[in-house]
Amino acid sequence: MTGWLTEAVPRGRIAAFRTLVYLFVAADLVVFTPWVRTRVDVPGDLYQPLLVGRLLPLPTPTPALVGVVFWVLLVAALLAATGRAPRLLGWTVFALYFEWMIVAMSYGKVDHDRFGLLVALAALPTAGRARHGDPTRTEAGGWALRVTQIAVICTYFLAAWAKFRFGGLDWATGSVLARAIIRRGTDFADLIAQVPHLLIVAQFGILAFELLSPLVFVLPARWRTAMVGFFYSFHLVTVATITISFAPHLVAMTAFLPLEKVRPVAVARRLRRRPTPPPPSSPPATVIKEFASPQRSTPTQTP
């Protein structure tokens, strides 16, 4: 079991995963969750921190607190994406993003698509230094990726458990997807909804997919990649039908992928250094003269 948890991976994979995760954190602040800054405009009495926020305890958000967290986290995430000071910057990003999520989820709505990302942020500082393209293998990096993978799969499996806990079998036989399509469905979802019984079949399929998701750990490498591809296709359909993206979860799920093979910086450098082909050389002057002068016809001799 210990060998499985710490299965060595290339350091280049850790470097690529680290860059992707920290760049997403920066993008999350300005694209996906900028609304967190508006939470301080509501009365403090409406702030009901999650259990972890009560245990620590964390202060009630104020404009100054949220503003400092936003700007320091944005700068720290961009610096951490470069791979410099992985422990110092990594722990800083984790602590600040954790506080950012406590503020975001303490006003009545808790999103479960950020669990895998939070685990990745907590594990990455323990992976140590890593450079893009480095093929040497690291067990510390393997552990960081493995616990992130486990968190990703727990997100699926525990979602199915929650469906049974609060809805029972009625979740699969009810009108869950129909209500979602009515609230936020797309034109593509409207076409699907017209097919008799398809939504009920889809609900049973979602439950089966979530319950069977742990099988990804026992599949051969080839089939494991195919199953992860199915996970991504499931979320693609979700976005196309009811516009729910699960973007943080999708970023964490790249822990399953051989990211060391994707090196956009190296590709850009090769393209920049590629020599430009020389212009076609001019033909010799004698050739130009020969083709430019009119041909003389040989007179025909008569007998």
mmCIF file of C-alpha atoms in Angstrom:
data_model
loop_
_atom_site.group_PDB
_atom_site.id
_atom_site.type_symbol
_atom_site.label_atom_id
_atom_site.label_comp_id
_atom_site.label_asym_id
_atom_site.label_seq_id
_atom_site.Cartn_x
_atom_site.Cartn_y
_atom_site.Cartn_z
ATOM 1 C CA MET A 1 0.000 0.000 0.000
ATOM 2 C CA THR A 2 2.843 2.392 0.834
ATOM 3 C CA GLY A 3 4.461 1.709 -2.534
ATOM 4 C CA TRP A 4 1.191 2.506 -4.283
ATOM 5 C CA LEU A 5 0.755 5.786 -2.396
ATOM 6 C CA THR A 6 4.291 6.912 -3.168
ATOM 7 C CA GLU A 7 4.663 5.528 -6.689
ATOM 8 C CA ALA A 8 7.453 7.597 -8.238
ATOM 9 C CA VAL A 9 6.600 9.954 -11.097
ATOM 10 C CA PRO A 10 8.790 12.205 -13.275
ATOM 11 C CA ARG A 11 9.622 15.540 -11.713
ATOM 12 C CA GLY A 12 8.566 17.147 -14.983
ATOM 13 C CA ARG A 13 5.016 15.978 -14.298
ATOM 14 C CA ILE A 14 5.066 17.658 -10.898
ATOM 15 C CA ALA A 15 6.367 20.897 -12.424
ATOM 16 C CA ALA A 16 3.641 20.920 -15.077
ATOM 17 C CA PHE A 17 0.897 20.067 -12.562
ATOM 18 C CA ARG A 18 2.161 22.741 -10.178
ATOM 19 C CA THR A 19 2.151 25.419 -12.885
ATOM 20 C CA LEU A 20 -1.348 24.453 -14.034
ATOM 21 C CA VAL A 21 -2.820 24.420 -10.526
ATOM 22 C CA TYR A 22 -1.348 27.747 -9.442
ATOM 23 C CA LEU A 23 -2.298 29.486 -12.680
ATOM 24 C CA PHE A 24 -5.846 28.255 -12.180
ATOM 25 C CA VAL A 25 -5.893 29.677 -8.664
ATOM 26 C CA ALA A 26 -4.973 33.085 -10.088
ATOM 27 C CA ALA A 27 -7.641 32.729 -12.796
ATOM 28 C CA ASP A 28 -10.195 31.595 -10.229
ATOM 29 C CA LEU A 29 -9.804 34.822 -8.274
ATOM 30 C CA VAL A 30 -10.527 37.065 -11.260
ATOM 31 C CA VAL A 31 -12.762 34.884 -13.455
ATOM 32 C CA PHE A 32 -14.685 32.259 -11.486
ATOM 33 C CA THR A 33 -15.006 33.595 -7.925
ATOM 34 C CA PRO A 34 -14.564 37.394 -7.962
ATOM 35 C CA TRP A 35 -18.005 37.523 -6.293
ATOM 36 C CA VAL A 36 -16.371 36.464 -3.022
ATOM 37 C CA ARG A 37 -15.265 40.071 -2.545
ATOM 38 C CA THR A 38 -18.925 41.145 -2.466
ATOM 39 C CA ARG A 39 -19.636 38.925 0.558
ATOM 40 C CA VAL A 40 -18.326 41.634 2.869
ATOM 41 C CA ASP A 41 -21.181 43.904 1.776
ATOM 42 C CA VAL A 42 -23.782 41.791 3.625
ATOM 43 C CA PRO A 43 -24.319 41.970 7.413
ATOM 44 C CA GLY A 44 -21.858 39.976 9.503
ATOM 45 C CA ASP A 45 -24.738 38.108 11.127
ATOM 46 C CA LEU A 46 -25.269 36.216 7.865
ATOM 47 C CA TYR A 47 -21.746 34.801 8.053
ATOM 48 C CA GLN A 48 -22.068 31.220 9.284
ATOM 49 C CA PRO A 49 -18.616 29.660 8.914
ATOM 50 C CA LEU A 50 -18.163 26.014 8.063
ATOM 51 C CA LEU A 51 -17.136 23.634 10.831
ATOM 52 C CA VAL A 52 -13.450 24.086 10.095
ATOM 53 C CA GLY A 53 -13.915 27.849 10.231
ATOM 54 C CA ARG A 54 -15.475 27.530 13.681
ATOM 55 C CA LEU A 55 -12.774 25.186 14.982
ATOM 56 C CA LEU A 56 -9.785 27.350 14.049
ATOM 57 C CA PRO A 57 -11.526 29.951 14.579
ATOM 58 C CA LEU A 58 -11.395 32.333 11.642
ATOM 59 C CA PRO A 59 -12.449 35.998 11.858
ATOM 60 C CA THR A 60 -15.619 37.386 10.331
ATOM 61 C CA PRO A 61 -14.742 38.735 6.860
ATOM 62 C CA THR A 62 -14.190 42.460 6.512
ATOM 63 C CA PRO A 63 -13.410 44.502 3.390
ATOM 64 C CA ALA A 64 -9.794 44.900 4.523
ATOM 65 C CA LEU A 65 -9.339 41.190 5.253
ATOM 66 C CA VAL A 66 -10.823 39.998 1.965
ATOM 67 C CA GLY A 67 -8.921 42.638 -0.022
ATOM 68 C CA VAL A 68 -5.583 41.608 1.500
ATOM 69 C CA VAL A 69 -6.308 37.913 0.899
ATOM 70 C CA PHE A 70 -7.239 38.619 -2.718
ATOM 71 C CA TRP A 71 -4.154 40.606 -3.693
ATOM 72 C CA VAL A 72 -1.583 38.608 -1.724
ATOM 73 C CA LEU A 73 -3.046 35.335 -3.010
ATOM 74 C CA LEU A 74 -3.049 36.575 -6.605
ATOM 75 C CA VAL A 75 0.626 37.574 -6.474
ATOM 76 C CA ALA A 76 1.679 34.448 -4.562
ATOM 77 C CA ALA A 77 -0.120 32.127 -6.997
ATOM 78 C CA LEU A 78 1.550 33.717 -10.021
ATOM 79 C CA LEU A 79 4.959 33.452 -8.371
ATOM 80 C CA ALA A 80 4.322 29.848 -7.293
ATOM 81 C CA ALA A 81 3.440 28.920 -10.869
ATOM 82 C CA THR A 82 7.080 29.568 -11.794
ATOM 83 C CA GLY A 83 8.224 26.795 -9.453
ATOM 84 C CA ARG A 84 10.313 29.094 -7.256
ATOM 85 C CA ALA A 85 10.320 28.591 -3.463
ATOM 86 C CA PRO A 86 7.862 25.681 -3.766
ATOM 87 C CA ARG A 87 7.389 25.193 -0.032
ATOM 88 C CA LEU A 88 7.152 28.825 1.087
ATOM 89 C CA LEU A 89 4.934 29.958 -1.772
ATOM 90 C CA GLY A 90 3.028 26.670 -1.821
ATOM 91 C CA TRP A 91 1.989 26.837 1.822
ATOM 92 C CA THR A 92 1.154 30.534 1.431
ATOM 93 C CA VAL A 93 -1.140 29.857 -1.518
ATOM 94 C CA PHE A 94 -2.832 26.961 0.282
ATOM 95 C CA ALA A 95 -3.494 28.960 3.462
ATOM 96 C CA LEU A 96 -4.839 32.006 1.631
ATOM 97 C CA TYR A 97 -6.962 30.012 -0.834
ATOM 98 C CA PHE A 98 -8.336 27.972 2.070
ATOM 99 C CA GLU A 99 -9.451 31.207 3.740
ATOM 100 C CA TRP A 100 -10.854 32.409 0.398
ATOM 101 C CA MET A 101 -12.987 29.253 0.176
ATOM 102 C CA ILE A 102 -14.161 29.558 3.797
ATOM 103 C CA VAL A 103 -15.430 33.053 3.040
ATOM 104 C CA ALA A 104 -17.039 31.887 -0.210
ATOM 105 C CA MET A 105 -18.842 28.861 1.260
ATOM 106 C CA SER A 106 -20.013 30.269 4.619
ATOM 107 C CA TYR A 107 -23.144 32.030 3.379
ATOM 108 C CA GLY A 108 -25.404 29.036 2.720
ATOM 109 C CA LYS A 109 -23.990 27.300 -0.383
ATOM 110 C CA VAL A 110 -21.108 24.821 -0.427
ATOM 111 C CA ASP A 111 -19.627 23.631 -3.741
ATOM 112 C CA HIS A 112 -18.040 20.188 -3.732
ATOM 113 C CA ASP A 113 -16.039 20.706 -6.934
ATOM 114 C CA ARG A 114 -13.125 22.327 -5.037
ATOM 115 C CA PHE A 115 -12.214 19.465 -2.732
ATOM 116 C CA GLY A 116 -9.663 17.937 -5.113
ATOM 117 C CA LEU A 117 -8.081 21.320 -5.810
ATOM 118 C CA LEU A 118 -7.696 22.072 -2.091
ATOM 119 C CA VAL A 119 -6.021 18.696 -1.533
ATOM 120 C CA ALA A 120 -3.671 19.407 -4.455
ATOM 121 C CA LEU A 121 -2.737 22.782 -2.948
ATOM 122 C CA ALA A 122 -2.045 21.122 0.407
ATOM 123 C CA ALA A 123 0.063 18.339 -1.139
ATOM 124 C CA LEU A 124 2.125 20.257 -3.697
ATOM 125 C CA PRO A 125 4.404 22.016 -1.153
ATOM 126 C CA THR A 126 5.581 18.573 0.015
ATOM 127 C CA ALA A 127 6.684 17.551 -3.491
ATOM 128 C CA GLY A 128 9.862 19.628 -3.391
ATOM 129 C CA ARG A 129 11.571 21.244 -6.347
ATOM 130 C CA ALA A 130 10.776 20.162 -9.875
ATOM 131 C CA ARG A 131 11.716 21.467 -13.308
ATOM 132 C CA HIS A 132 9.773 21.150 -16.517
ATOM 133 C CA GLY A 133 11.005 18.253 -18.614
ATOM 134 C CA ASP A 134 13.013 16.644 -15.800
ATOM 135 C CA PRO A 135 12.716 12.838 -16.275
ATOM 136 C CA THR A 136 14.100 11.892 -12.848
ATOM 137 C CA ARG A 137 11.471 10.273 -10.654
ATOM 138 C CA THR A 138 10.317 11.368 -7.227
ATOM 139 C CA GLU A 139 8.287 9.482 -4.610
ATOM 140 C CA ALA A 140 7.339 12.705 -2.819
ATOM 141 C CA GLY A 141 5.829 14.009 -6.040
ATOM 142 C CA GLY A 142 4.105 10.679 -6.589
ATOM 143 C CA TRP A 143 2.476 10.972 -3.164
ATOM 144 C CA ALA A 144 1.247 14.497 -3.938
ATOM 145 C CA LEU A 145 -0.378 13.318 -7.158
ATOM 146 C CA ARG A 146 -1.830 10.181 -5.565
ATOM 147 C CA VAL A 147 -3.622 11.950 -2.738
ATOM 148 C CA THR A 148 -5.000 14.421 -5.288
ATOM 149 C CA GLN A 149 -6.287 11.509 -7.370
ATOM 150 C CA ILE A 150 -7.926 9.989 -4.294
ATOM 151 C CA ALA A 151 -9.626 13.318 -3.530
ATOM 152 C CA VAL A 152 -10.918 13.532 -7.098
ATOM 153 C CA ILE A 153 -12.444 10.059 -6.934
ATOM 154 C CA CYS A 154 -13.852 10.703 -3.454
ATOM 155 C CA THR A 155 -15.662 13.680 -4.928
ATOM 156 C CA TYR A 156 -17.520 11.308 -7.264
ATOM 157 C CA PHE A 157 -18.085 8.443 -4.826
ATOM 158 C CA LEU A 158 -19.200 10.608 -1.917
ATOM 159 C CA ALA A 159 -21.528 12.529 -4.248
ATOM 160 C CA ALA A 160 -23.360 9.247 -4.930
ATOM 161 C CA TRP A 161 -23.444 8.531 -1.184
ATOM 162 C CA ALA A 162 -24.962 11.978 -0.555
ATOM 163 C CA LYS A 163 -27.627 11.333 -3.205
ATOM 164 C CA PHE A 164 -28.678 8.134 -1.452
ATOM 165 C CA ARG A 165 -28.460 9.798 1.965
ATOM 166 C CA PHE A 166 -30.734 12.723 1.176
ATOM 167 C CA GLY A 167 -32.806 11.492 -1.765
ATOM 168 C CA GLY A 168 -32.674 7.708 -1.679
ATOM 169 C CA LEU A 169 -33.615 5.818 -4.785
ATOM 170 C CA ASP A 170 -36.061 8.628 -5.601
ATOM 171 C CA TRP A 171 -33.060 10.635 -6.806
ATOM 172 C CA ALA A 172 -32.667 8.243 -9.723
ATOM 173 C CA THR A 173 -36.385 7.860 -10.457
ATOM 174 C CA GLY A 174 -37.409 11.472 -9.861
ATOM 175 C CA SER A 175 -37.167 14.648 -11.910
ATOM 176 C CA VAL A 176 -33.752 15.927 -10.794
ATOM 177 C CA LEU A 177 -32.368 16.507 -14.283
ATOM 178 C CA ALA A 178 -35.709 17.812 -15.540
ATOM 179 C CA ARG A 179 -35.727 20.528 -12.881
ATOM 180 C CA ALA A 180 -32.095 21.374 -13.645
ATOM 181 C CA ILE A 181 -32.903 21.748 -17.354
ATOM 182 C CA ILE A 182 -35.884 23.988 -16.554
ATOM 183 C CA ARG A 183 -33.720 26.215 -14.349
ATOM 184 C CA ARG A 184 -30.529 26.479 -16.427
ATOM 185 C CA GLY A 185 -30.797 24.196 -19.426
ATOM 186 C CA THR A 186 -29.507 24.937 -22.924
ATOM 187 C CA ASP A 187 -31.091 24.352 -26.320
ATOM 188 C CA PHE A 188 -29.152 21.093 -26.519
ATOM 189 C CA ALA A 189 -30.667 20.008 -23.197
ATOM 190 C CA ASP A 190 -34.150 20.809 -24.500
ATOM 191 C CA LEU A 191 -33.593 18.398 -27.380
ATOM 192 C CA ILE A 192 -32.482 15.654 -25.006
ATOM 193 C CA ALA A 193 -35.420 16.216 -22.676
ATOM 194 C CA GLN A 194 -37.837 15.406 -25.487
ATOM 195 C CA VAL A 195 -36.624 11.797 -25.707
ATOM 196 C CA PRO A 196 -38.940 9.640 -23.529
ATOM 197 C CA HIS A 197 -37.348 8.228 -20.353
ATOM 198 C CA LEU A 198 -33.849 9.398 -21.366
ATOM 199 C CA LEU A 199 -33.443 11.642 -18.312
ATOM 200 C CA ILE A 200 -34.326 8.778 -15.959
ATOM 201 C CA VAL A 201 -31.776 6.553 -17.701
ATOM 202 C CA ALA A 202 -29.215 9.357 -17.399
ATOM 203 C CA GLN A 203 -29.834 9.652 -13.652
ATOM 204 C CA PHE A 204 -29.249 5.929 -13.147
ATOM 205 C CA GLY A 205 -26.140 6.266 -15.309
ATOM 206 C CA ILE A 206 -24.785 9.118 -13.174
ATOM 207 C CA LEU A 207 -25.200 7.063 -10.010
ATOM 208 C CA ALA A 208 -23.506 4.045 -11.580
ATOM 209 C CA PHE A 209 -20.656 6.187 -12.885
ATOM 210 C CA GLU A 210 -20.035 7.786 -9.477
ATOM 211 C CA LEU A 211 -20.212 4.499 -7.557
ATOM 212 C CA LEU A 212 -17.858 2.736 -9.971
ATOM 213 C CA SER A 213 -15.355 5.595 -10.230
ATOM 214 C CA PRO A 214 -12.859 3.981 -7.757
ATOM 215 C CA LEU A 215 -12.244 1.282 -10.377
ATOM 216 C CA VAL A 216 -9.913 3.751 -12.090
ATOM 217 C CA PHE A 217 -7.208 2.749 -9.587
ATOM 218 C CA VAL A 218 -7.239 -0.947 -10.525
ATOM 219 C CA LEU A 219 -7.442 -0.608 -14.293
ATOM 220 C CA PRO A 220 -4.374 -1.052 -16.525
ATOM 221 C CA ALA A 221 -2.706 2.207 -17.530
ATOM 222 C CA ARG A 222 -4.250 2.153 -21.008
ATOM 223 C CA TRP A 223 -7.800 1.721 -19.719
ATOM 224 C CA ARG A 224 -7.202 4.141 -16.858
ATOM 225 C CA THR A 225 -6.502 6.922 -19.341
ATOM 226 C CA ALA A 226 -9.645 6.014 -21.256
ATOM 227 C CA MET A 227 -11.716 6.158 -18.068
ATOM 228 C CA VAL A 228 -10.302 9.566 -17.162
ATOM 229 C CA GLY A 229 -11.219 10.663 -20.680
ATOM 230 C CA PHE A 230 -14.765 9.500 -19.946
ATOM 231 C CA PHE A 231 -14.762 11.614 -16.785
ATOM 232 C CA TYR A 232 -13.885 14.676 -18.855
ATOM 233 C CA SER A 233 -16.519 13.847 -21.466
ATOM 234 C CA PHE A 234 -19.130 13.579 -18.691
ATOM 235 C CA HIS A 235 -18.345 17.106 -17.557
ATOM 236 C CA LEU A 236 -18.344 18.327 -21.145
ATOM 237 C CA VAL A 237 -21.914 17.054 -21.519
ATOM 238 C CA THR A 238 -22.797 18.647 -18.169
ATOM 239 C CA VAL A 239 -21.589 22.042 -19.373
ATOM 240 C CA ALA A 240 -23.389 21.625 -22.711
ATOM 241 C CA THR A 241 -26.702 20.760 -21.057
ATOM 242 C CA ILE A 242 -27.032 22.487 -17.679
ATOM 243 C CA THR A 243 -24.006 24.862 -17.775
ATOM 244 C CA ILE A 244 -22.231 23.524 -14.675
ATOM 245 C CA SER A 245 -18.486 23.544 -15.314
ATOM 246 C CA PHE A 246 -16.700 21.894 -12.315
ATOM 247 C CA ALA A 247 -13.560 23.733 -13.473
ATOM 248 C CA PRO A 248 -11.541 23.298 -10.218
ATOM 249 C CA HIS A 249 -12.295 19.578 -10.207
ATOM 250 C CA LEU A 250 -11.192 19.244 -13.832
ATOM 251 C CA VAL A 251 -7.876 20.921 -13.032
ATOM 252 C CA ALA A 252 -7.267 18.571 -10.091
ATOM 253 C CA MET A 253 -8.124 15.580 -12.286
ATOM 254 C CA THR A 254 -5.103 16.295 -14.486
ATOM 255 C CA ALA A 255 -3.162 14.525 -11.714
ATOM 256 C CA PHE A 256 -4.025 11.349 -13.659
ATOM 257 C CA LEU A 257 -2.432 12.591 -16.884
ATOM 258 C CA PRO A 258 1.191 12.464 -18.133
ATOM 259 C CA LEU A 259 1.525 16.230 -18.083
ATOM 260 C CA GLU A 260 5.299 16.067 -18.511
ATOM 261 C CA LYS A 261 4.681 15.401 -22.213
ATOM 262 C CA VAL A 262 2.961 18.764 -22.635
ATOM 263 C CA ARG A 263 5.627 21.470 -22.714
ATOM 264 C CA PRO A 264 4.274 24.624 -24.384
ATOM 265 C CA VAL A 265 7.309 26.696 -23.360
ATOM 266 C CA ALA A 266 9.709 24.256 -25.014
ATOM 267 C CA VAL A 267 7.575 24.178 -28.164
ATOM 268 C CA ALA A 268 7.549 27.979 -28.298
ATOM 269 C CA ARG A 269 11.325 28.096 -27.905
ATOM 270 C CA ARG A 270 11.822 25.597 -30.719
ATOM 271 C CA LEU A 271 9.571 27.595 -32.996
ATOM 272 C CA ARG A 272 11.433 30.797 -32.151
ATOM 273 C CA ARG A 273 14.833 29.235 -32.761
ATOM 274 C CA ARG A 274 13.868 27.488 -35.970
ATOM 275 C CA PRO A 275 16.077 28.973 -38.732
ATOM 276 C CA THR A 276 14.281 30.711 -41.530
ATOM 277 C CA PRO A 277 14.915 29.111 -44.921
ATOM 278 C CA PRO A 278 17.216 31.205 -47.140
ATOM 279 C CA PRO A 279 15.635 32.899 -50.151
ATOM 280 C CA PRO A 280 15.937 30.957 -53.411
ATOM 281 C CA SER A 281 19.244 31.685 -55.085
ATOM 282 C CA SER A 282 19.246 33.501 -58.417
ATOM 283 C CA PRO A 283 20.125 31.435 -61.494
ATOM 284 C CA PRO A 284 23.557 32.097 -63.105
ATOM 285 C CA ALA A 285 23.795 35.059 -65.437
ATOM 286 C CA THR A 286 24.699 32.799 -68.371
ATOM 287 C CA VAL A 287 21.471 30.873 -67.925
ATOM 288 C CA ILE A 288 19.459 34.094 -67.733
ATOM 289 C CA LYS A 289 21.168 35.328 -70.925
ATOM 290 C CA GLU A 290 20.533 32.072 -72.744
ATOM 291 C CA PHE A 291 16.815 32.086 -71.912
ATOM 292 C CA ALA A 292 16.453 35.781 -72.547
ATOM 293 C CA SER A 293 18.001 35.826 -76.060
ATOM 294 C CA PRO A 294 15.717 34.793 -78.951
ATOM 295 C CA GLN A 295 16.514 31.466 -80.520
ATOM 296 C CA ARG A 296 17.843 31.596 -84.080
ATOM 297 C CA SER A 297 16.274 29.223 -86.557
ATOM 298 C CA THR A 298 18.610 27.151 -88.685
ATOM 299 C CA PRO A 299 17.946 27.770 -92.440
ATOM 300 C CA THR A 300 16.717 24.784 -94.361
ATOM 301 C CA GLN A 301 19.050 23.647 -97.147
ATOM 302 C CA THR A 302 17.505 22.716 -100.433
ATOM 303 C CA PRO A 303 19.086 20.001 -102.553
#
